XYZ file of N, CA and C in Angstrom:
678
model
N 0.139 12.290 -15.443
C -0.673 11.521 -14.529
C -2.084 12.003 -14.454
N -2.986 11.070 -14.141
C -4.400 11.360 -14.144
C -5.075 11.506 -12.758
N -5.818 12.607 -12.656
C -6.320 12.923 -11.320
C -7.947 12.993 -11.471
N -8.592 12.373 -10.418
C -10.134 12.524 -10.487
C -10.416 13.600 -9.365
N -11.162 14.551 -9.724
C -11.696 15.644 -8.689
C -13.144 15.435 -8.599
N -13.602 15.273 -7.383
C -15.090 15.128 -7.080
C -15.441 16.238 -6.194
N -16.128 17.221 -6.818
C -16.475 18.480 -6.129
C -17.700 19.113 -6.712
N -18.733 19.380 -5.901
C -20.047 19.835 -6.337
C -20.068 21.359 -6.365
N -19.181 22.040 -5.729
C -19.167 23.496 -5.865
C -18.547 23.907 -7.232
N -19.365 24.523 -8.044
C -18.963 24.782 -9.434
C -17.688 25.545 -9.563
N -17.586 26.649 -8.798
C -16.387 27.485 -8.820
C -15.244 26.795 -8.385
N -15.206 26.134 -7.219
C -14.104 25.310 -6.701
C -13.750 24.199 -7.637
N -14.714 23.453 -8.183
C -14.399 22.351 -9.075
C -13.679 22.938 -10.368
N -14.179 23.978 -10.912
C -13.484 24.558 -12.210
C -12.135 25.038 -11.759
N -11.950 25.584 -10.610
C -10.633 26.159 -10.196
C -9.666 25.051 -10.096
N -10.033 23.938 -9.411
C -9.140 22.802 -9.234
C -8.844 22.169 -10.638
N -9.854 21.994 -11.440
C -9.502 21.439 -12.771
C -8.581 22.290 -13.498
N -8.703 23.584 -13.528
C -7.955 24.478 -14.350
C -6.477 24.470 -13.757
N -6.347 24.546 -12.401
C -5.054 24.604 -11.689
C -4.299 23.381 -11.953
N -4.938 22.276 -11.751
C -4.156 20.962 -11.873
C -3.866 20.642 -13.319
N -4.697 21.056 -14.245
C -4.437 20.894 -15.727
C -3.187 21.764 -16.077
N -3.167 22.960 -15.557
C -2.026 23.857 -15.815
C -0.630 23.339 -15.204
N -0.912 22.601 -14.150
C 0.302 21.958 -13.420
C 0.811 20.731 -14.143
N 0.113 20.368 -15.347
C 0.493 19.243 -15.981
C -0.237 17.891 -15.907
N -1.255 17.964 -15.089
C -2.121 16.762 -14.912
C -3.279 16.615 -15.871
N -3.715 15.363 -16.130
C -4.978 15.139 -16.879
C -6.021 15.021 -15.776
N -7.157 15.818 -15.902
C -8.105 15.959 -14.825
C -9.575 15.615 -15.331
N -10.183 14.696 -14.568
C -11.592 14.489 -14.809
C -12.346 15.024 -13.549
N -13.485 15.735 -13.853
C -14.272 16.436 -12.766
C -15.594 15.857 -12.768
N -15.984 15.252 -11.570
C -17.342 14.883 -11.245
C -17.998 15.733 -10.296
N -19.325 16.029 -10.531
C -20.072 17.087 -9.701
C -20.870 16.455 -8.635
N -20.961 15.034 -8.579
C -21.657 14.478 -7.402
C -21.059 13.160 -7.101
N -21.463 12.618 -5.919
C -20.815 11.350 -5.420
C -21.039 10.196 -6.329
N -22.157 10.057 -6.891
C -22.464 8.769 -7.725
C -21.608 8.866 -8.974
N -21.527 10.011 -9.617
C -20.657 10.087 -10.738
C -19.161 9.863 -10.388
N -18.777 10.379 -9.248
C -17.339 10.289 -8.863
C -17.058 8.788 -8.632
N -17.913 8.106 -7.829
C -17.712 6.745 -7.580
C -17.612 5.849 -8.848
N -18.546 6.180 -9.860
C -18.569 5.501 -11.117
C -17.248 5.595 -11.835
N -16.737 6.911 -11.837
C -15.488 7.134 -12.586
C -14.292 6.466 -11.806
N -14.343 6.543 -10.576
C -13.229 5.916 -9.691
C -13.214 4.453 -9.944
N -14.288 3.796 -10.187
C -14.299 2.316 -10.358
C -14.137 1.904 -11.760
N -14.359 2.782 -12.710
C -14.275 2.310 -14.197
C -13.076 2.884 -14.877
N -12.430 3.948 -14.284
C -11.218 4.510 -14.888
C -9.984 4.315 -14.131
N -8.867 4.489 -14.634
C -7.599 4.358 -13.912
C -7.033 5.767 -13.569
N -6.980 5.956 -12.286
C -6.546 7.343 -11.800
C -5.250 7.146 -10.831
N -4.422 8.146 -10.886
C -3.281 8.113 -10.060
C -3.529 8.674 -8.603
N -4.663 9.473 -8.624
C -5.036 10.058 -7.379
C -6.432 10.610 -7.495
N -7.203 10.773 -6.352
C -8.504 11.411 -6.335
C -8.471 12.601 -5.306
N -9.064 13.646 -5.700
C -9.374 14.788 -4.675
C -10.858 14.757 -4.440
N -11.179 14.611 -3.195
C -12.586 14.323 -2.907
C -13.176 15.181 -1.857
N -14.384 15.777 -2.246
C -15.106 16.481 -1.225
C -15.871 15.528 -0.281
N -16.353 15.950 0.880
C -17.173 15.053 1.710
C -18.598 15.274 1.438
N -19.097 16.559 1.480
C -20.491 16.837 1.272
C -20.756 16.929 -0.180
N -21.496 15.927 -0.682
C -21.694 15.849 -2.108
C -23.144 15.391 -2.311
N -23.771 15.830 -3.469
C -25.153 15.256 -3.879
C -25.018 13.767 -4.165
N -26.170 13.065 -3.988
C -26.042 11.640 -4.380
C -25.577 10.814 -3.183
N -24.432 10.589 -3.152
C -23.718 9.921 -1.968
C -22.543 10.796 -1.451
N -22.280 10.857 -0.126
C -21.186 11.627 0.233
C -19.858 11.053 0.011
N -18.872 11.859 0.381
C -17.456 11.499 0.067
C -17.024 10.278 0.922
N -17.576 10.123 2.160
C -17.303 8.973 2.992
C -17.532 7.563 2.136
N -18.796 7.653 1.552
C -19.269 6.428 0.974
C -18.563 6.223 -0.463
N -18.229 7.337 -1.038
C -17.297 7.193 -2.284
C -16.033 6.494 -1.888
N -15.368 6.980 -0.888
C -14.190 6.274 -0.432
C -14.300 4.863 -0.088
N -15.421 4.631 0.667
C -15.713 3.238 1.076
C -15.832 2.293 -0.204
N -16.544 2.832 -1.107
C -16.755 2.082 -2.470
C -15.477 1.756 -3.121
N -14.672 2.831 -3.267
C -13.371 2.659 -3.835
C -12.418 1.617 -3.125
N -12.373 1.635 -1.890
C -11.506 0.709 -1.113
C -12.067 -0.635 -1.064
N -13.389 -0.742 -0.974
C -14.059 -1.990 -1.001
C -13.806 -2.713 -2.377
N -13.698 -2.002 -3.453
C -13.380 -2.526 -4.766
C -11.880 -2.874 -4.948
N -11.122 -2.608 -3.939
C -9.691 -2.958 -3.975
C -8.804 -1.858 -4.664
N -9.412 -0.688 -4.914
C -8.572 0.372 -5.473
C -7.771 1.033 -4.447
N -6.434 1.127 -4.641
C -5.552 1.639 -3.663
C -5.016 3.027 -4.102
N -5.577 3.675 -5.058
C -5.122 4.992 -5.426
C -5.100 5.979 -4.193
N -4.177 6.864 -4.071
C -4.216 7.891 -2.989
C -5.475 8.771 -3.144
N -6.033 9.059 -2.053
C -7.202 9.970 -1.973
C -6.922 11.187 -0.916
N -7.106 12.373 -1.445
C -6.997 13.496 -0.621
C -8.438 14.101 -0.424
N -8.841 14.155 0.805
C -10.136 14.831 1.106
C -9.883 16.329 1.162
N -10.782 17.123 0.413
C -10.651 18.538 0.402
C -12.081 18.978 0.833
N -12.170 19.517 2.056
C -13.567 19.722 2.572
C -13.653 20.895 3.593
N -14.775 21.476 3.740
C -14.943 22.508 4.842
C -15.182 21.897 6.154
N -15.348 20.567 6.249
C -15.590 19.988 7.538
C -14.179 19.754 8.185
N -14.019 20.667 9.297
C -12.649 20.802 9.848
C -12.560 20.179 11.289
N -13.575 19.484 11.762
C -13.507 18.908 13.095
C -12.510 17.790 13.163
N -11.991 17.554 14.342
C -10.937 16.462 14.540
C -11.633 15.076 14.130
N -12.961 14.948 14.620
C -13.631 13.698 14.343
C -13.772 13.461 12.817
N -14.011 14.446 12.065
C -14.194 14.383 10.532
C -12.791 13.920 9.945
N -11.735 14.531 10.448
C -10.402 14.234 9.946
C -10.020 12.700 10.272
N -10.333 12.339 11.557
C -10.053 10.988 11.931
C -10.894 10.015 11.153
N -12.150 10.320 10.971
C -13.096 9.392 10.208
C -12.516 9.170 8.715
N -12.121 10.301 8.200
C -11.571 10.179 6.773
C -10.420 9.331 6.687
N -9.476 9.521 7.621
C -8.291 8.755 7.556
C -8.525 7.319 7.904
N -9.417 7.070 8.911
C -9.725 5.730 9.254
C -10.458 4.898 8.051
N -11.133 5.602 7.217
C -11.786 4.987 6.102
C -10.796 4.736 4.967
N -9.582 5.293 5.009
C -8.572 4.997 4.003
C -8.113 6.150 3.299
N -8.532 7.353 3.641
C -7.902 8.523 3.019
C -6.526 8.670 3.261
N -5.626 9.347 2.439
C -4.246 9.474 2.632
C -3.820 10.848 3.097
N -4.747 11.878 2.899
C -4.529 13.166 3.437
C -5.825 13.922 3.566
N -5.877 14.980 4.220
C -7.049 15.784 4.523
C -6.712 17.296 4.600
N -7.322 17.984 3.660
C -7.053 19.494 3.638
C -8.308 20.211 3.725
N -8.328 21.256 4.554
C -9.582 21.910 4.982
C -9.748 23.193 4.096
N -10.889 23.424 3.611
C -11.203 24.761 2.861
C -11.466 25.770 3.935
N -11.118 27.029 3.539
C -10.488 27.501 2.293
C -8.996 27.052 2.259
N -8.435 26.848 1.184
C -7.051 26.332 1.140
C -6.277 27.196 -0.026
N -5.024 27.128 0.193
C -4.035 27.688 -0.730
C -3.764 26.613 -1.812
N -3.918 26.991 -3.155
C -3.692 26.010 -4.203
C -2.166 25.537 -4.031
N -1.199 26.437 -3.744
C 0.115 25.891 -3.706
C 0.263 24.759 -2.672
N -0.370 24.815 -1.601
C -0.369 23.812 -0.605
C -1.053 22.460 -1.139
N -2.252 22.671 -1.724
C -2.943 21.488 -2.382
C -1.911 20.806 -3.368
N -1.266 21.596 -4.179
C -0.455 21.008 -5.218
C 0.681 20.330 -4.673
N 1.278 20.868 -3.609
C 2.442 20.243 -2.870
C 1.991 18.816 -2.316
N 0.737 18.910 -1.715
C 0.242 17.532 -1.070
C -0.056 16.536 -2.228
N -0.642 17.002 -3.329
C -0.863 16.122 -4.455
C 0.397 15.476 -4.913
N 1.430 16.284 -5.127
C 2.691 15.713 -5.663
C 3.410 14.831 -4.667
N 3.249 15.094 -3.358
C 3.764 14.167 -2.285
C 3.045 12.860 -2.342
N 1.757 12.816 -2.413
C 0.946 11.613 -2.465
C 1.242 10.845 -3.770
N 1.481 11.508 -4.910
C 1.782 10.803 -6.127
C 3.196 10.103 -5.986
N 4.172 10.860 -5.458
C 5.442 10.273 -5.243
C 5.389 8.991 -4.362
N 4.585 9.150 -3.303
C 4.477 8.017 -2.304
C 3.848 6.831 -3.014
N 2.732 7.190 -3.743
C 2.013 6.099 -4.540
C 2.890 5.410 -5.527
N 3.691 6.195 -6.201
C 4.601 5.494 -7.277
C 5.616 4.619 -6.489
N 6.210 5.070 -5.463
C 7.063 4.223 -4.651
C 6.493 2.950 -4.265
N 5.212 3.096 -3.690
C 4.481 1.932 -3.199
C 4.313 0.853 -4.358
N 3.880 1.368 -5.554
C 3.799 0.523 -6.741
C 4.988 -0.306 -7.092
N 6.107 0.525 -6.953
C 7.397 -0.125 -7.293
C 7.646 -1.301 -6.348
N 7.166 -1.227 -5.115
C 7.506 -2.206 -4.147
C 6.479 -3.223 -3.893
N 5.420 -3.354 -4.874
C 4.416 -4.263 -4.800
C 4.820 -5.681 -4.988
N 5.968 -5.919 -5.699
C 6.534 -7.234 -5.784
C 7.917 -7.283 -5.369
N 8.177 -8.128 -4.426
C 9.468 -8.375 -3.894
C 10.062 -9.601 -4.471
N 11.380 -9.655 -4.740
C 11.945 -10.839 -5.482
C 13.286 -11.102 -5.140
N 13.750 -12.386 -5.381
C 15.132 -12.765 -5.442
C 15.208 -13.959 -6.248
N 16.187 -14.022 -7.177
C 16.243 -15.090 -8.201
C 14.884 -15.108 -8.872
N 14.310 -16.408 -8.904
C 13.059 -16.653 -9.590
C 11.834 -16.699 -8.561
N 12.164 -16.241 -7.345
C 11.152 -16.198 -6.249
C 10.453 -14.851 -6.286
N 9.134 -14.777 -6.346
C 8.482 -13.488 -6.342
C 7.385 -13.520 -5.284
N 7.264 -12.408 -4.529
C 6.174 -12.172 -3.545
C 5.419 -10.924 -3.973
N 4.079 -11.187 -4.285
C 3.242 -10.071 -4.741
C 2.493 -9.584 -3.487
N 2.729 -8.438 -3.012
C 2.118 -7.926 -1.890
C 0.609 -7.641 -1.951
N 0.271 -7.027 -3.099
C -1.095 -6.713 -3.319
C -1.956 -7.976 -3.423
N -1.610 -8.931 -4.163
C -2.365 -10.094 -4.309
C -2.075 -11.243 -3.228
N -1.055 -10.909 -2.399
C -0.696 -11.839 -1.420
C -0.427 -13.276 -2.047
N 0.452 -13.255 -3.042
C 0.698 -14.424 -3.880
C 2.214 -14.618 -3.939
N 2.636 -15.864 -3.824
C 4.051 -16.167 -3.943
C 4.268 -17.204 -4.946
N 5.270 -16.962 -5.901
C 5.527 -18.060 -6.934
C 7.075 -18.180 -6.996
N 7.425 -19.305 -7.374
C 8.809 -19.577 -7.733
C 8.924 -20.234 -9.050
N 9.681 -19.723 -9.932
C 9.802 -20.268 -11.315
C 8.402 -20.320 -12.033
N 7.488 -19.412 -11.575
C 6.184 -19.437 -12.154
C 5.268 -20.303 -11.393
N 5.673 -21.127 -10.476
C 4.767 -22.135 -9.852
C 4.295 -21.412 -8.506
N 3.008 -21.484 -8.161
C 2.363 -20.879 -7.020
C 2.839 -21.660 -5.781
N 3.157 -21.007 -4.761
C 3.476 -21.574 -3.460
C 2.460 -21.096 -2.438
N 1.794 -22.047 -1.787
C 0.854 -21.706 -0.757
C 1.498 -21.530 0.559
N 1.290 -20.413 1.181
C 1.879 -20.039 2.459
C 0.798 -19.749 3.412
N 1.120 -19.981 4.764
C 0.223 -19.540 5.814
C 0.446 -17.987 5.994
N -0.318 -17.366 6.824
C -0.191 -15.932 7.040
C 1.168 -15.551 7.637
N 1.577 -16.386 8.660
C 2.817 -16.136 9.368
C 4.067 -16.454 8.406
N 3.936 -17.426 7.552
C 5.015 -17.776 6.529
C 5.096 -16.660 5.534
N 3.994 -16.076 5.129
C 4.070 -14.967 4.166
C 4.650 -13.803 4.891
N 4.335 -13.458 5.991
C 4.930 -12.372 6.754
C 6.449 -12.531 6.946
N 6.748 -13.759 7.265
C 8.274 -14.129 7.461
C 9.017 -13.924 6.149
N 8.432 -14.384 5.094
C 9.134 -14.279 3.797
C 9.233 -12.854 3.401
N 8.156 -12.098 3.587
C 8.155 -10.736 3.202
C 9.225 -9.946 4.037
N 9.471 -10.255 5.321
C 10.470 -9.661 6.142
C 11.860 -9.887 5.592
N 12.041 -11.207 5.225
C 13.363 -11.720 4.682
C 13.670 -10.987 3.390
N 12.614 -10.863 2.530
C 12.791 -10.218 1.136
C 13.059 -8.756 1.359
N 12.385 -8.072 2.247
C 12.547 -6.679 2.385
C 13.979 -6.383 2.950
N 14.629 -7.288 3.662
C 15.894 -7.200 4.212
C 16.936 -8.119 3.503
N 16.582 -8.428 2.204
C 17.446 -9.289 1.363
C 18.884 -9.133 1.572
N 19.659 -10.221 1.827
C 21.098 -10.154 1.967
C 21.535 -9.821 3.385
N 20.664 -9.526 4.266
C 20.894 -9.133 5.569
C 20.553 -10.298 6.548
N 21.507 -10.631 7.316
C 21.296 -11.708 8.409
C 20.434 -11.111 9.488
N 19.208 -11.780 9.592
C 18.177 -11.296 10.572
C 18.254 -12.140 11.806
N 18.568 -11.498 12.939
C 18.663 -12.394 14.289
C 17.223 -12.820 14.592
N 17.197 -13.924 15.337
C 15.900 -14.480 15.726
C 15.142 -13.506 16.597
N 15.735 -12.656 17.349
C 15.043 -11.693 18.161
C 14.280 -10.639 17.290
N 14.830 -10.237 16.171
C 14.177 -9.331 15.260
C 12.956 -10.033 14.494
N 13.223 -11.311 14.059
C 12.100 -11.973 13.512
C 10.983 -12.160 14.442
N 11.283 -12.588 15.730
C 10.255 -12.608 16.655
C 9.402 -11.421 16.967
N 10.146 -10.302 17.013
C 9.323 -9.033 17.247
C 8.566 -8.604 16.073
N 9.164 -8.813 14.826
C 8.437 -8.275 13.591
C 7.325 -9.174 13.105
N 7.477 -10.494 13.222
C 6.496 -11.456 12.686
C 5.481 -11.963 13.760
N 6.026 -12.232 14.999
C 5.109 -12.710 15.977
C 4.803 -11.722 17.055
N 5.347 -10.507 16.997
C 5.070 -9.407 17.928
C 5.257 -9.933 19.266
N 6.417 -10.523 19.535
C 6.756 -11.176 20.859
C 8.306 -10.898 21.140
N 8.682 -10.930 22.408
C 10.011 -10.912 22.750
C 10.668 -12.284 22.528
N 11.902 -12.365 22.094
C 12.442 -13.659 21.709
C 12.747 -14.387 23.111
N 12.270 -15.607 23.028
C 12.503 -16.564 24.175
C 13.394 -17.673 23.664
N 14.616 -17.800 24.207
C 15.564 -18.883 23.734
C 15.059 -20.271 23.950
N 14.073 -20.398 24.811
C 13.531 -21.812 25.007
C 12.491 -22.290 24.034
N 12.096 -21.340 23.155
C 11.036 -21.758 22.079
C 11.819 -21.944 20.795
N 11.165 -22.899 19.999
C 11.822 -23.204 18.709
C 10.841 -22.779 17.649
N 9.882 -21.910 17.874
C 8.817 -21.533 17.005
C 9.433 -20.887 15.678
N 10.558 -20.122 15.865
C 11.183 -19.487 14.637
C 11.900 -20.583 13.876
N 12.615 -21.444 14.486
C 13.284 -22.485 13.716
C 12.341 -23.355 12.906
N 11.218 -23.708 13.578
C 10.216 -24.466 12.946
C 9.598 -23.780 11.677
N 9.219 -22.457 12.001
C 8.699 -21.697 10.848
C 9.658 -21.455 9.694
N 10.961 -21.241 10.015
C 11.948 -21.166 8.893
C 11.991 -22.522 8.152
N 12.078 -23.587 8.861
C 12.199 -24.883 8.297
C 11.002 -25.117 7.426
N 9.852 -24.803 7.787
C 8.636 -25.077 6.906
C 8.656 -24.140 5.660
N 9.039 -22.900 5.924
C 9.144 -21.946 4.770
C 10.096 -22.464 3.756
N 11.398 -22.769 4.312
C 12.359 -23.338 3.395
C 11.937 -24.542 2.590
N 11.235 -25.428 3.206
C 10.758 -26.567 2.484
C 9.887 -26.253 1.378
N 9.068 -25.207 1.525
C 8.150 -24.780 0.355
C 8.898 -23.861 -0.655
N 9.804 -23.142 -0.212
C 10.461 -22.145 -1.147
C 11.616 -22.758 -1.856
N 12.424 -23.640 -1.119
C 13.668 -24.182 -1.642
C 13.693 -25.593 -2.104
N 12.802 -26.401 -1.492
C 12.816 -27.909 -1.833
C 12.377 -28.003 -3.361
N 13.129 -28.648 -4.104
C 12.864 -28.847 -5.509
C 13.255 -27.685 -6.460
N 13.870 -26.709 -5.890
C 14.305 -25.524 -6.709
C 15.847 -25.332 -6.450
N 16.380 -24.689 -7.452
C 17.838 -24.286 -7.424
C 17.837 -22.813 -7.990
N 18.606 -21.967 -7.326
C 19.505 -22.317 -6.131
C 18.690 -22.096 -4.844
N 19.357 -22.651 -3.794
C 18.646 -22.548 -2.523
C 18.855 -21.125 -2.053
N 17.771 -20.498 -1.478
C 17.758 -19.136 -1.223
C 17.795 -18.736 0.370
N 17.141 -19.559 1.151
C 17.174 -19.302 2.572
C 18.114 -20.129 3.262
N 19.067 -19.438 4.017
C 20.109 -20.123 4.711
C 20.245 -19.670 6.123
N 20.796 -20.535 6.933
C 21.065 -20.239 8.275
C 22.451 -19.683 8.527
N 22.586 -18.601 9.198
C 23.924 -18.058 9.596
C 23.997 -18.530 11.051
N 24.811 -19.623 11.358
C 24.900 -20.365 12.546
C 25.250 -19.356 13.640
N 24.374 -19.384 14.697
C 24.576 -18.567 15.884
C 24.145 -17.128 15.686
N 23.632 -16.785 14.337
C 23.320 -15.295 14.120
C 21.855 -15.237 13.756
N 21.428 -16.032 12.822
C 20.116 -15.876 12.272
C 19.843 -16.332 10.891
N 19.005 -15.797 10.169
C 18.609 -16.253 8.863
C 18.711 -15.136 7.796
N 19.045 -15.565 6.546
C 19.079 -14.613 5.519
C 18.589 -15.247 4.246
N 17.995 -14.418 3.330
C 17.585 -14.840 2.009
C 18.446 -14.097 0.995
N 19.071 -14.841 0.017
C 19.873 -14.295 -0.938
C 20.126 -15.210 -2.046
N 20.509 -14.730 -3.115
C 20.906 -15.599 -4.328
C 22.404 -15.449 -4.308
N 23.181 -16.498 -3.804
C 24.616 -16.428 -3.633
C 25.304 -16.481 -4.996
N 24.529 -16.754 -6.063
C 25.212 -16.739 -7.355
C 25.282 -15.369 -7.947
N 24.455 -14.386 -7.350
C 24.583 -12.966 -7.856
C 24.808 -11.970 -6.797
């Protein structure tokens, strides 16, 4: 796996590069924010270890540039800035972890491995599918048999929930709380209408039919042929 280290302190940067290389990673080292951002945007990395106080542009702006470009690689801030406000700011900007200097390399390595495992699992779950229906979470795109299906935001969320719980009958109360963030009201038919519209887009004109109603219980998505 390939890691980007952005660290302007010569001794710390060299120490990180050597330690991570010896741990089996391929490591690129940038000494300032501009070089770090350039590498992050032009190369493929599995993770970045990023200082906050950097020449050129600071680590906050590097992270902002990375996230604005749609890069979702895990980012670990490694910095001497240890205030609660700094930690909160880093996490709010999209960092995945925050480690304060001075640090024990064993702890940094453990956190790196945890983030890499988490990132690997997230990538595996980027596309949810059943039969020939696919939902791409990153691109927010749905296709069936290779044909693009246009969904509203709520329809997309509903389909995502059904696919994540594939084969499980989901009661209306669960759908109401998860998709509409509301308590289920038996007098409203908003869920029935939404499921009907989603089914018309996902199932009409396709075989097999995937979304079905479990009468008196709820809704389920599954390929009954498999």
